[in-house]
Coordinates of C-alpha atoms in Angstrom, one line a residue:
Chain A
M1 CA 4.2 -18.0 34.3
K2 CA 6.2 -17.2 31.2
Y3 CA 7.3 -13.7 30.4
R4 CA 8.6 -11.9 27.3
L5 CA 11.1 -9.0 27.3
G6 CA 10.6 -6.0 25.1
I7 CA 13.2 -3.3 24.3
D8 CA 12.2 0.0 22.5
L9 CA 15.7 1.1 21.4
G10 CA 16.0 4.8 20.5
G11 CA 18.8 7.2 20.0
T12 CA 18.8 8.7 23.6
T13 CA 17.2 6.0 25.7
A14 CA 16.1 2.4 25.5
K15 CA 12.9 1.4 27.3
L16 CA 12.9 -2.2 28.6
A17 CA 10.0 -4.1 30.0
V18 CA 9.2 -7.6 31.3
V19 CA 5.8 -8.3 29.8
T20 CA 3.3 -10.9 31.0
E21 CA 1.3 -13.4 28.8
N22 CA -1.5 -10.9 29.0
A23 CA 0.6 -8.1 27.6
K24 CA 0.9 -6.3 30.9
I25 CA 4.2 -4.7 32.1
A26 CA 5.5 -6.6 35.1
K27 CA 8.7 -4.7 35.5
E28 CA 10.5 -1.9 33.5
G29 CA 13.7 -0.2 33.1
L30 CA 15.6 2.6 31.2
V31 CA 19.1 2.6 29.6
A32 CA 20.7 5.7 28.2
T33 CA 21.8 4.9 24.7
S34 CA 23.7 7.9 23.4
G35 CA 27.5 7.8 22.9
F36 CA 27.8 4.1 22.1
P37 CA 29.6 4.1 18.7
N38 CA 30.6 0.6 19.5
P39 CA 27.4 -1.5 19.4
A40 CA 28.8 -4.4 21.4
Q41 CA 29.2 -2.1 24.4
L42 CA 25.6 -1.0 24.3
A43 CA 24.5 -4.6 23.8
T44 CA 26.4 -5.5 27.0
K45 CA 24.8 -2.8 28.9
L46 CA 21.3 -3.7 27.6
A47 CA 21.9 -7.4 28.4
E48 CA 23.0 -6.6 32.0
T49 CA 19.8 -4.5 32.5
C50 CA 17.8 -7.3 31.0
K51 CA 19.2 -9.8 33.4
R52 CA 18.6 -7.6 36.4
L53 CA 14.9 -7.1 35.3
V54 CA 14.2 -10.7 34.8
V55 CA 15.8 -12.2 38.0
G56 CA 13.5 -15.1 39.1
K57 CA 11.4 -15.0 36.0
K58 CA 11.4 -17.4 33.0
V59 CA 11.7 -15.4 29.8
A60 CA 10.8 -17.1 26.6
K61 CA 11.7 -14.5 24.1
V62 CA 13.2 -11.0 23.6
G63 CA 11.9 -8.5 21.0
I64 CA 13.6 -5.3 20.1
G65 CA 12.2 -2.4 18.2
V66 CA 14.9 -0.1 16.6
A67 CA 14.4 3.1 14.7
G68 CA 16.0 2.6 11.3
D69 CA 16.4 0.2 8.4
I70 CA 16.1 -3.3 9.9
D71 CA 16.7 -6.7 8.4
S72 CA 14.2 -8.5 10.6
K73 CA 14.9 -11.9 9.0
R74 CA 18.5 -11.9 10.1
G75 CA 18.2 -9.6 13.2
V76 CA 20.5 -7.0 11.6
V77 CA 20.3 -3.2 12.0
R78 CA 21.3 -2.2 8.5
V79 CA 21.3 1.5 9.3
S80 CA 20.1 3.5 12.3
P81 CA 20.9 7.2 12.0
N82 CA 19.9 7.9 15.6
L83 CA 22.3 5.3 17.0
G84 CA 25.0 5.9 14.4
W85 CA 25.0 2.2 13.5
K86 CA 25.6 0.4 10.3
N87 CA 25.2 -3.3 9.7
V88 CA 25.1 -4.3 13.4
P89 CA 24.0 -7.9 14.0
L90 CA 22.0 -6.9 17.1
G91 CA 20.0 -10.1 17.3
K92 CA 23.0 -12.3 17.4
L93 CA 24.9 -10.1 19.9
M94 CA 21.9 -10.1 22.3
Q95 CA 21.2 -13.8 21.8
Q96 CA 24.7 -14.7 22.8
K97 CA 24.4 -12.8 26.0
L98 CA 20.8 -13.7 26.9
K99 CA 20.6 -17.3 25.6
V100 CA 17.0 -16.9 24.4
P101 CA 15.6 -16.2 20.9
V102 CA 15.9 -12.5 20.0
V103 CA 13.7 -10.8 17.4
V104 CA 14.7 -7.3 15.9
E105 CA 12.1 -5.1 14.1
N106 CA 11.7 -1.6 13.0
D107 CA 10.4 0.5 16.0
A108 CA 7.3 1.7 14.1
N109 CA 6.4 -1.9 13.1
A110 CA 6.8 -3.0 16.7
A111 CA 4.6 -0.2 17.9
A112 CA 1.9 -1.1 15.3
W113 CA 2.1 -4.7 16.5
G114 CA 1.7 -3.5 20.1
F115 CA -1.4 -1.5 19.0
Y116 CA -2.9 -4.4 17.1
K117 CA -2.4 -6.9 20.0
T118 CA -3.6 -4.5 22.9
Q119 CA -5.7 -1.7 21.6
V120 CA -8.1 -2.7 18.9
P121 CA -11.2 -5.0 18.7
S122 CA -10.5 -8.5 17.6
S123 CA -12.7 -8.0 14.5
V124 CA -9.9 -5.7 13.1
K125 CA -7.6 -7.8 11.0
N126 CA -6.2 -5.1 8.7
L127 CA -4.8 -2.1 10.4
I128 CA -2.5 0.8 9.7
V129 CA -0.8 2.7 12.5
L130 CA 0.7 6.1 11.7
T131 CA 2.9 7.8 14.2
L132 CA 2.8 11.5 13.6
G133 CA 5.6 13.2 15.5
T134 CA 8.9 14.7 14.5
G135 CA 8.7 12.3 11.6
V136 CA 5.9 10.1 10.2
G137 CA 6.3 6.4 10.8
G138 CA 4.0 3.6 10.0
G139 CA 3.3 -0.1 10.6
I140 CA 0.8 -2.3 8.7
I141 CA -1.1 -5.3 9.9
I142 CA -2.5 -7.5 7.2
D143 CA -4.8 -10.4 7.9
G144 CA -3.6 -10.4 11.5
K145 CA 0.1 -10.4 10.6
L146 CA 2.8 -7.7 10.7
L147 CA 3.6 -6.8 7.2
S148 CA 7.4 -6.9 6.9
G149 CA 7.9 -7.3 3.2
A150 CA 10.9 -8.7 1.2
T151 CA 13.6 -6.8 3.2
G152 CA 11.7 -5.7 6.4
S153 CA 11.2 -2.2 4.9
A154 CA 7.4 -2.3 4.5
G155 CA 5.2 0.4 6.1
E156 CA 7.4 3.4 5.2
V157 CA 4.2 5.5 4.7
G158 CA 5.8 8.8 5.9
H159 CA 7.8 9.0 2.6
M160 CA 4.9 8.4 0.2
I161 CA 5.2 11.4 -2.1
I162 CA 2.1 13.7 -1.9
E163 CA 3.3 16.4 -4.2
E164 CA 6.3 15.8 -6.5
N165 CA 7.6 19.4 -6.2
G166 CA 6.6 19.8 -2.6
P167 CA 8.8 20.8 0.3
L168 CA 12.3 19.2 0.8
C169 CA 12.2 16.2 3.2
N170 CA 15.0 15.1 5.5
C171 CA 15.1 12.0 3.4
G172 CA 16.4 14.0 0.4
N173 CA 13.2 13.7 -1.7
R174 CA 10.5 16.3 -2.1
G175 CA 6.8 16.4 -1.0
C176 CA 6.9 13.4 1.3
L177 CA 3.9 13.1 3.6
E178 CA 6.2 13.9 6.5
T179 CA 6.9 17.3 5.1
Y180 CA 3.2 18.2 5.5
V181 CA 2.7 16.6 8.8
G182 CA 6.0 16.3 10.8
G183 CA 6.3 18.8 13.7
P184 CA 9.5 20.5 12.7
H185 CA 8.1 21.1 9.2
L186 CA 5.0 22.7 10.6
I187 CA 6.8 25.0 12.9
K188 CA 9.3 26.0 10.2
K189 CA 6.5 27.0 7.9
V190 CA 4.7 28.9 10.6
K191 CA 7.9 30.8 11.5
V192 CA 8.5 31.9 7.9
D193 CA 4.8 33.0 7.6
L194 CA 4.9 35.0 10.9
E195 CA 8.2 36.6 10.0
K196 CA 6.6 37.7 6.7
G197 CA 3.9 39.5 8.8
Q198 CA 1.1 36.9 8.7
K199 CA -1.8 38.1 10.8
S200 CA -2.4 35.7 13.6
S201 CA -2.7 35.6 17.4
L202 CA 0.7 33.7 17.2
Q203 CA 2.4 37.1 16.7
N204 CA 2.0 37.6 20.4
I205 CA 4.2 34.7 21.2
A206 CA 8.1 34.7 21.0
I207 CA 8.7 33.0 17.6
D208 CA 11.1 30.4 19.1
E209 CA 8.6 29.2 21.6
I210 CA 5.9 28.2 19.2
T211 CA 5.2 24.4 19.3
P212 CA 2.6 22.2 17.6
R213 CA 0.7 22.3 20.9
I214 CA 0.6 26.1 20.9
L215 CA -0.4 26.0 17.2
A216 CA -3.2 23.7 18.1
D217 CA -4.3 26.0 21.1
A218 CA -4.4 28.9 18.8
A219 CA -6.6 27.1 16.3
N220 CA -8.9 25.8 19.0
H221 CA -9.3 29.5 20.0
G222 CA -10.4 30.3 16.5
D223 CA -7.2 31.7 15.0
T224 CA -7.8 31.6 11.2
Y225 CA -4.2 31.3 10.3
A226 CA -3.6 28.4 12.7
L227 CA -6.7 26.7 11.5
S228 CA -5.5 26.9 7.9
I229 CA -2.2 25.2 9.0
W230 CA -4.1 22.3 10.5
D231 CA -6.3 22.1 7.4
E232 CA -3.2 21.6 5.3
V233 CA -2.0 18.9 7.7
G234 CA -5.4 17.1 7.5
H235 CA -5.7 17.5 3.8
A236 CA -2.2 16.0 3.2
L237 CA -2.9 13.1 5.5
G238 CA -6.3 12.6 3.7
M239 CA -4.5 12.4 0.4
G240 CA -2.0 9.8 1.7
I241 CA -4.6 7.8 3.6
G242 CA -6.8 7.8 0.5
D243 CA -4.1 6.0 -1.4
L244 CA -3.5 3.6 1.5
I245 CA -7.1 2.8 1.7
Y246 CA -7.4 2.1 -2.0
I247 CA -4.3 -0.1 -1.8
L248 CA -4.8 -2.0 1.5
N249 CA -8.6 -1.6 2.3
P250 CA -8.1 -1.8 6.1
E251 CA -10.8 -1.9 8.7
M252 CA -9.0 0.7 10.8
I253 CA -6.4 3.4 10.7
V254 CA -4.9 4.7 13.9
F255 CA -3.0 7.9 14.4
T256 CA -0.7 8.2 17.3
G257 CA 2.1 10.5 18.4
G258 CA 2.3 14.2 19.4
I259 CA 0.9 15.8 16.3
A260 CA -2.1 13.4 16.4
Q261 CA -3.1 14.9 19.6
S262 CA -4.5 17.9 17.7
K263 CA -7.4 15.5 17.0
D264 CA -10.4 17.2 15.3
L265 CA -8.2 20.0 13.8
I266 CA -6.7 17.2 11.7
L267 CA -9.6 14.7 11.4
K268 CA -12.1 17.2 10.0
P269 CA -10.1 18.4 7.0
L270 CA -8.9 14.7 6.6
Q271 CA -12.4 13.5 6.3
R272 CA -13.4 16.3 3.9
T273 CA -10.5 15.2 1.6
L274 CA -11.4 11.5 1.9
A275 CA -15.0 12.2 1.2
K276 CA -14.0 13.3 -2.3
R277 CA -12.7 9.9 -3.3
A278 CA -14.8 8.2 -6.0
F279 CA -14.9 4.6 -4.7
K280 CA -17.1 4.7 -1.6
T281 CA -17.0 1.1 -0.4
P282 CA -13.4 1.0 1.0
I283 CA -13.6 4.6 2.2
Q284 CA -16.7 4.0 4.2
A285 CA -15.4 0.7 5.6
V286 CA -12.5 2.2 7.4
K287 CA -12.6 3.5 11.0
I288 CA -10.2 6.3 11.5
K289 CA -9.1 6.8 15.2
I290 CA -6.7 8.9 17.1
A291 CA -5.2 6.9 19.9
D292 CA -4.6 8.4 23.3
N293 CA -1.0 8.6 24.0
A294 CA 0.1 5.1 24.8
P295 CA 3.8 5.4 25.6
H296 CA 4.3 1.7 26.4
V297 CA 2.9 0.3 23.2
G298 CA 6.3 0.3 21.5
V299 CA 8.0 -1.8 24.2
I300 CA 5.0 -4.1 24.6
G301 CA 4.7 -4.5 20.8
A302 CA 8.5 -5.4 20.7
S303 CA 8.0 -8.0 23.4
L304 CA 5.1 -9.6 21.5
L305 CA 6.9 -9.8 18.2
Chain B
M1 CA -8.3 -36.3 -11.6
K2 CA -10.0 -33.3 -10.0
Y3 CA -10.6 -30.1 -11.9
R4 CA -11.5 -26.6 -11.2
L5 CA -13.6 -24.2 -13.3
G6 CA -12.6 -20.6 -13.9
I7 CA -14.7 -17.9 -15.4
D8 CA -13.4 -14.5 -16.4
L9 CA -16.5 -12.5 -16.6
G10 CA -16.3 -9.2 -18.7
G11 CA -18.8 -6.8 -20.1
T12 CA -18.8 -8.3 -23.6
T13 CA -17.6 -11.8 -23.2
A14 CA -17.0 -14.4 -20.4
K15 CA -14.1 -16.8 -20.8
L16 CA -14.6 -20.1 -19.2
A17 CA -12.0 -22.9 -18.7
V18 CA -11.7 -26.2 -17.1
V19 CA -8.4 -26.2 -15.3
T20 CA -6.3 -29.1 -14.2
E21 CA -4.6 -29.5 -10.8
N22 CA -1.3 -28.3 -12.6
A23 CA -3.0 -25.1 -13.6
K24 CA -3.4 -26.2 -17.3
I25 CA -6.4 -25.5 -19.4
A26 CA -8.2 -28.8 -20.2
K27 CA -11.1 -27.3 -22.1
E28 CA -12.4 -23.8 -22.7
G29 CA -15.4 -21.9 -23.8
L30 CA -16.7 -18.4 -24.5
V31 CA -20.1 -16.8 -23.6
A32 CA -21.3 -13.4 -25.0
T33 CA -22.3 -11.4 -21.9
S34 CA -23.7 -8.1 -23.2
G35 CA -27.4 -7.4 -23.0
F36 CA -28.2 -9.3 -19.8
P37 CA -29.8 -6.7 -17.5
N38 CA -31.3 -9.6 -15.7
P39 CA -28.3 -11.3 -14.0
A40 CA -30.2 -14.5 -13.4
Q41 CA -30.5 -15.1 -17.1
L42 CA -26.8 -14.6 -17.7
A43 CA -26.1 -16.9 -14.7
T44 CA -28.3 -19.6 -16.4
K45 CA -26.4 -19.3 -19.6
L46 CA -23.1 -19.4 -17.9
A47 CA -24.1 -22.5 -15.8
E48 CA -25.2 -24.2 -19.0
T49 CA -21.9 -23.7 -20.7
C50 CA -20.1 -24.8 -17.5
K51 CA -22.1 -28.1 -17.5
R52 CA -21.3 -28.7 -21.1
L53 CA -17.5 -28.0 -20.6
V54 CA -17.2 -30.3 -17.5
V55 CA -19.1 -33.3 -18.8
G56 CA -17.3 -36.5 -17.6
K57 CA -15.1 -34.5 -15.3
K58 CA -15.2 -34.0 -11.5
V59 CA -15.1 -30.3 -10.7
A60 CA -14.3 -29.4 -7.1
K61 CA -14.7 -25.7 -7.3
V62 CA -15.7 -22.7 -9.4
G63 CA -13.9 -19.3 -9.3
I64 CA -15.2 -16.2 -11.1
G65 CA -13.4 -13.0 -11.7
V66 CA -15.6 -10.0 -12.3
A67 CA -14.7 -6.4 -13.2
G68 CA -16.2 -4.2 -10.5
D69 CA -16.6 -3.8 -6.8
I70 CA -16.9 -7.3 -5.5
D71 CA -17.8 -8.5 -2.0
S72 CA -15.7 -11.6 -2.1
K73 CA -16.7 -12.8 1.3
R74 CA -20.4 -13.1 0.4
G75 CA -19.9 -13.7 -3.4
V76 CA -21.8 -10.5 -4.3
V77 CA -21.1 -8.2 -7.2
R78 CA -21.8 -4.9 -5.5
V79 CA -21.4 -2.8 -8.7
S80 CA -20.2 -3.8 -12.1
P81 CA -20.5 -0.8 -14.5
N82 CA -19.6 -3.0 -17.5
L83 CA -22.3 -5.6 -16.8
G84 CA -24.8 -2.9 -15.6
W85 CA -25.2 -4.9 -12.3
K86 CA -25.8 -3.8 -8.8
N87 CA -25.9 -6.1 -5.7
V88 CA -26.1 -9.3 -7.6
P89 CA -25.5 -12.4 -5.4
L90 CA -23.6 -14.1 -8.3
G91 CA -21.9 -16.7 -6.0
K92 CA -25.3 -18.0 -4.7
L93 CA -26.9 -17.9 -8.1
M94 CA -24.1 -20.0 -9.6
Q95 CA -23.9 -22.4 -6.6
Q96 CA -27.5 -23.2 -6.8
K97 CA -27.1 -24.2 -10.4
L98 CA -23.7 -26.0 -10.3
K99 CA -23.9 -27.6 -6.8
V100 CA -20.2 -26.9 -6.0
P101 CA -18.6 -24.1 -4.0
V102 CA -18.3 -20.9 -6.0
V103 CA -15.9 -18.1 -5.3
V104 CA -16.3 -14.5 -6.7
E105 CA -13.4 -12.1 -6.8
N106 CA -12.5 -8.8 -8.6
D107 CA -11.0 -9.7 -12.0
A108 CA -7.7 -7.9 -11.5
N109 CA -7.2 -9.8 -8.2
A110 CA -8.0 -13.1 -10.0
A111 CA -5.4 -12.2 -12.7
A112 CA -2.8 -11.4 -10.1
W113 CA -3.5 -14.7 -8.3
G114 CA -3.1 -16.5 -11.6
F115 CA 0.2 -14.8 -12.2
Y116 CA 1.4 -15.6 -8.7
K117 CA 0.4 -19.3 -9.1
T118 CA 1.8 -19.8 -12.6
Q119 CA 4.3 -17.2 -13.7
V120 CA 6.7 -16.3 -10.9
P121 CA 9.5 -18.1 -9.0
S122 CA 8.4 -19.7 -5.7
S123 CA 10.8 -17.5 -3.8
V124 CA 8.5 -14.6 -4.5
K125 CA 5.9 -14.2 -1.7
N126 CA 5.0 -10.5 -2.1
L127 CA 3.9 -9.5 -5.6
I128 CA 2.1 -6.6 -7.2
V129 CA 0.5 -7.2 -10.6
L130 CA -0.5 -4.0 -12.5
T131 CA -2.6 -4.3 -15.6
L132 CA -2.0 -1.4 -18.0
G133 CA -4.7 -1.2 -20.6
T134 CA -7.7 0.9 -21.1
G135 CA -7.7 1.4 -17.3
V136 CA -5.1 0.4 -14.7
G137 CA -6.0 -2.5 -12.5
G138 CA -4.1 -4.1 -9.8
G139 CA -3.8 -7.1 -7.5
I140 CA -1.6 -7.7 -4.6
I141 CA -0.1 -10.8 -3.1
I142 CA 1.1 -10.6 0.5
D143 CA 3.0 -13.4 2.1
G144 CA 1.7 -15.9 -0.5
K145 CA -2.0 -14.8 -0.1
L146 CA -4.2 -12.6 -2.2
L147 CA -4.8 -9.3 -0.4
S148 CA -8.6 -8.8 -0.3
G149 CA -8.9 -6.4 2.5
A150 CA -12.0 -5.5 4.7
T151 CA -14.4 -5.3 1.8
G152 CA -12.6 -7.1 -1.0
S153 CA -11.6 -3.7 -2.4
A154 CA -7.9 -3.8 -1.9
G155 CA -5.4 -3.4 -4.9
E156 CA -7.1 -0.4 -6.5
V157 CA -3.8 1.0 -7.5
G158 CA -4.9 2.6 -10.7
H159 CA -6.7 5.3 -8.7
M160 CA -3.8 6.3 -6.4
I161 CA -3.6 10.0 -6.9
I162 CA -0.2 11.0 -8.5
E163 CA -1.0 14.8 -8.9
E164 CA -3.9 16.4 -7.0
N165 CA -4.8 18.8 -9.8
G166 CA -4.0 16.4 -12.6
P167 CA -6.2 15.3 -15.6
L168 CA -9.8 14.3 -14.9
C169 CA -10.3 10.5 -14.4
N170 CA -13.2 8.4 -15.4
C171 CA -13.7 7.8 -11.7
G172 CA -14.5 11.5 -11.1
N173 CA -11.2 12.4 -9.3
R174 CA -8.2 14.1 -10.7
G175 CA -4.7 12.9 -11.4
C176 CA -5.2 9.2 -10.8
L177 CA -2.4 7.0 -12.0
E178 CA -4.8 5.8 -14.7
T179 CA -5.0 9.2 -16.2
Y180 CA -1.2 9.1 -17.0
V181 CA -1.1 5.5 -18.2
G182 CA -4.5 4.3 -19.5
G183 CA -4.6 4.0 -23.3
P184 CA -7.5 6.3 -24.0
H185 CA -6.0 9.1 -21.9
L186 CA -2.7 8.8 -23.8
I187 CA -4.4 8.9 -27.2
K188 CA -6.5 11.9 -26.2
K189 CA -3.5 13.8 -25.0
V190 CA -1.6 13.0 -28.3
K191 CA -4.6 14.2 -30.4
V192 CA -4.8 17.4 -28.7
D193 CA -1.0 18.0 -29.1
L194 CA -1.1 17.1 -32.8
E195 CA -4.1 19.3 -33.4
K196 CA -2.1 22.1 -31.9
G197 CA 0.6 21.6 -34.4
Q198 CA 3.0 19.4 -32.3
K199 CA 6.0 18.4 -34.6
S200 CA 6.1 14.7 -34.9
S201 CA 6.2 11.9 -37.4
L202 CA 2.7 11.1 -36.1
Q203 CA 1.4 14.1 -38.2
N204 CA 1.7 11.7 -41.2
I205 CA -1.0 9.4 -39.7
A206 CA -4.7 10.1 -39.8
I207 CA -5.4 11.3 -36.3
D208 CA -8.2 8.9 -35.6
E209 CA -5.9 5.9 -36.4
I210 CA -3.3 6.6 -33.7
T211 CA -3.1 3.8 -31.2
P212 CA -0.7 3.1 -28.3
R213 CA 1.0 0.6 -30.6
I214 CA 1.6 3.3 -33.3
L215 CA 2.7 5.7 -30.6
A216 CA 5.2 3.0 -29.4
D217 CA 6.5 2.4 -33.0
A218 CA 7.1 6.1 -33.5
A219 CA 9.1 6.3 -30.2
N220 CA 11.1 3.2 -31.2
H221 CA 11.9 5.0 -34.5
G222 CA 13.3 8.0 -32.6
D223 CA 10.3 10.3 -32.7
T224 CA 11.2 12.9 -30.0
Y225 CA 7.6 13.8 -29.2
A226 CA 6.4 10.2 -28.9
L227 CA 9.4 9.4 -26.7
S228 CA 8.4 12.3 -24.5
I229 CA 4.9 10.8 -24.1
W230 CA 6.3 7.4 -23.0
D231 CA 8.7 9.2 -20.7
E232 CA 5.6 10.7 -18.9
V233 CA 4.0 7.3 -18.7
G234 CA 7.1 5.8 -17.2
H235 CA 7.6 8.7 -14.8
A236 CA 4.0 8.5 -13.5
L237 CA 4.2 4.7 -13.1
G238 CA 7.5 5.3 -11.3
M239 CA 5.9 7.7 -8.9
G240 CA 3.1 5.3 -8.1
I241 CA 5.3 2.3 -7.9
G242 CA 7.7 4.1 -5.6
D243 CA 4.9 4.7 -3.1
L244 CA 3.8 1.0 -3.5
I245 CA 7.3 -0.2 -2.8
Y246 CA 7.7 2.0 0.3
I247 CA 4.3 0.7 1.6
L248 CA 4.5 -3.0 0.7
N249 CA 8.2 -3.8 0.0
P250 CA 7.5 -6.6 -2.5
E251 CA 10.0 -8.9 -4.1
M252 CA 8.4 -8.4 -7.6
I253 CA 6.2 -6.1 -9.6
V254 CA 4.7 -7.3 -12.8
F255 CA 3.2 -5.2 -15.6
T256 CA 0.8 -6.7 -17.9
G257 CA -1.8 -5.5 -20.5
G258 CA -1.4 -3.7 -23.8
I259 CA 0.3 -0.6 -22.7
A260 CA 2.9 -2.6 -20.9
Q261 CA 4.0 -4.1 -24.2
S262 CA 5.8 -0.8 -24.9
K263 CA 8.4 -2.4 -22.6
D264 CA 11.6 -0.3 -22.4
L265 CA 9.8 2.8 -23.5
I266 CA 8.2 2.7 -20.1
L267 CA 10.7 0.9 -18.0
K268 CA 13.7 3.2 -18.6
P269 CA 12.0 6.4 -17.4
L270 CA 10.3 4.4 -14.6
Q271 CA 13.7 3.3 -13.4
R272 CA 15.1 6.8 -13.6
T273 CA 12.3 8.0 -11.4
L274 CA 12.6 5.2 -9.0
A275 CA 16.4 5.7 -8.7
K276 CA 15.7 9.1 -7.1
R277 CA 14.0 7.6 -4.0
A278 CA 16.0 8.1 -0.9
F279 CA 15.6 4.6 0.7
K280 CA 17.6 2.2 -1.4
T281 CA 16.9 -1.1 0.4
P282 CA 13.4 -1.7 -0.7
I283 CA 13.9 -0.1 -4.1
Q284 CA 16.9 -2.3 -4.9
A285 CA 15.1 -5.5 -3.6
V286 CA 12.3 -5.3 -6.1
K287 CA 12.4 -7.0 -9.5
I288 CA 10.3 -5.1 -12.1
K289 CA 9.1 -7.2 -14.9
I290 CA 6.9 -6.8 -18.0
A291 CA 5.0 -10.1 -18.6
D292 CA 4.4 -11.4 -22.0
N293 CA 0.8 -11.2 -22.9
A294 CA -0.8 -14.1 -21.0
P295 CA -4.4 -13.9 -22.0
H296 CA -5.4 -17.0 -19.9
V297 CA -4.0 -15.8 -16.7
G298 CA -7.3 -14.2 -15.6
V299 CA -9.4 -17.4 -16.1
I300 CA -6.7 -19.7 -14.6
G301 CA -6.4 -17.3 -11.6
A302 CA -10.2 -17.4 -11.1
S303 CA -10.2 -21.2 -11.2
L304 CA -7.4 -21.3 -8.5
L305 CA -9.1 -18.8 -6.1

């Protein structure tokens, strides 16, 4: 049996997995990744763990998903703020150590690919995956292929601009989709409102303990203010998704990540916003789903790149 | 030698062309298309003209570009407001008459395909074509293939929403890209401003004679007001294009159509707006071009579908 190896390389840990031909995890490992300003050292540590995981197994290919701006054609990490890397030829470094072909992709793209290969019906050939968490990431499948684009930068949907003069984003621009949906942005807004005296059951909770989860609980218990916050999230997502549907006309859009777990609190206002769009054919053709948390989809997706 | 036949089917005329293997027009024709509420009659007339054009030539395939909502998989015109059609099986109708395979596509998609096949370097595999005229149409090429999507509706970039509470669009929504760029929208805005007493050299022109061309001439002669109007056009386009680049990461974007002929009046503010985007890699990778008017690109594109 032939195996593939996937690595989901983040700023604090890397998940590694040996994956079977049927996209099942045969063996997995973890490597702490913080504090490696010298990329070659981290590559050495990753390669050692890889070799340990694959002992006795024939591995045909290694795929790595990395958060950041990735040149997937040349296997280079152009910039990864989380790792503190710039222009690191990660593909080459790992290939020299492992002696098998190594593919490097953006982590959101790898996760989208994992979703496409393992979680959706085979009739779906055009799919958008949006990861709603601290930030908003995306990956796009067109006609059964991962959309990479001219420089491997495609799918940066979290920084579509929803409102030109909207809130300041971490990227430096204003009104990006992420500023309406990303967890820290939500919490910041709620804190400001509560400190201004906003009426809400959330006033009974220590302000620094409020999380998106608590915000969702309050809304599910009927708190009008909390509901209004989720309405705004769903509306902003509906605006962004509406444009994406007009541009790409996919069969399916999947939301994943922590914020997506608020489910109907997001989906209902999103659907209301989408229903206002004039062209019905592409809007009615798309299935919008919230995925259950699938923590392995990134590493499996990387292995299948 | 084998030929293909292209038809660019609009609400007032249909352009027909017999096209060689090298994408050159061997013979062409025109059919008036208004006043055919019965689609079968128009199909008969089109087929007769086709037969006349191809006498003595072996035609392998017919491609038709139609303005409207097209089900390209089944060759059905779902809705064409210009033709007054609903659910017309145009592909089948024509195939029965011509006895060769017939492909039906949205006209903007056909034109984008024509551009891709005849007007851009072969290194370009990801291309967006925007037609800036009365409306704003689009067609998208991904990895060398026309992006059609789940229902053939992809590429509807003219109705991306730039500003939620913006001007009312013909589609019924507000703030679509088209409301900032489409010729009639521009002229309407200029008329309102001039009637309010806006200072401009355009005050010397009878208000009903002002066209986008005249508006461009005024700007090129230094009229501050006219320049400000084109700045808004370029800025709105820059906002829309910025999102498209983040989503699709193409090598090239081409503008065509009458409004695009204002060239630098649009491109300069567009580039200023684009330059503000935070992620430089995809922004710097894209070439933005204004195509010279290429009136045959639609019919050639249709023939090559």
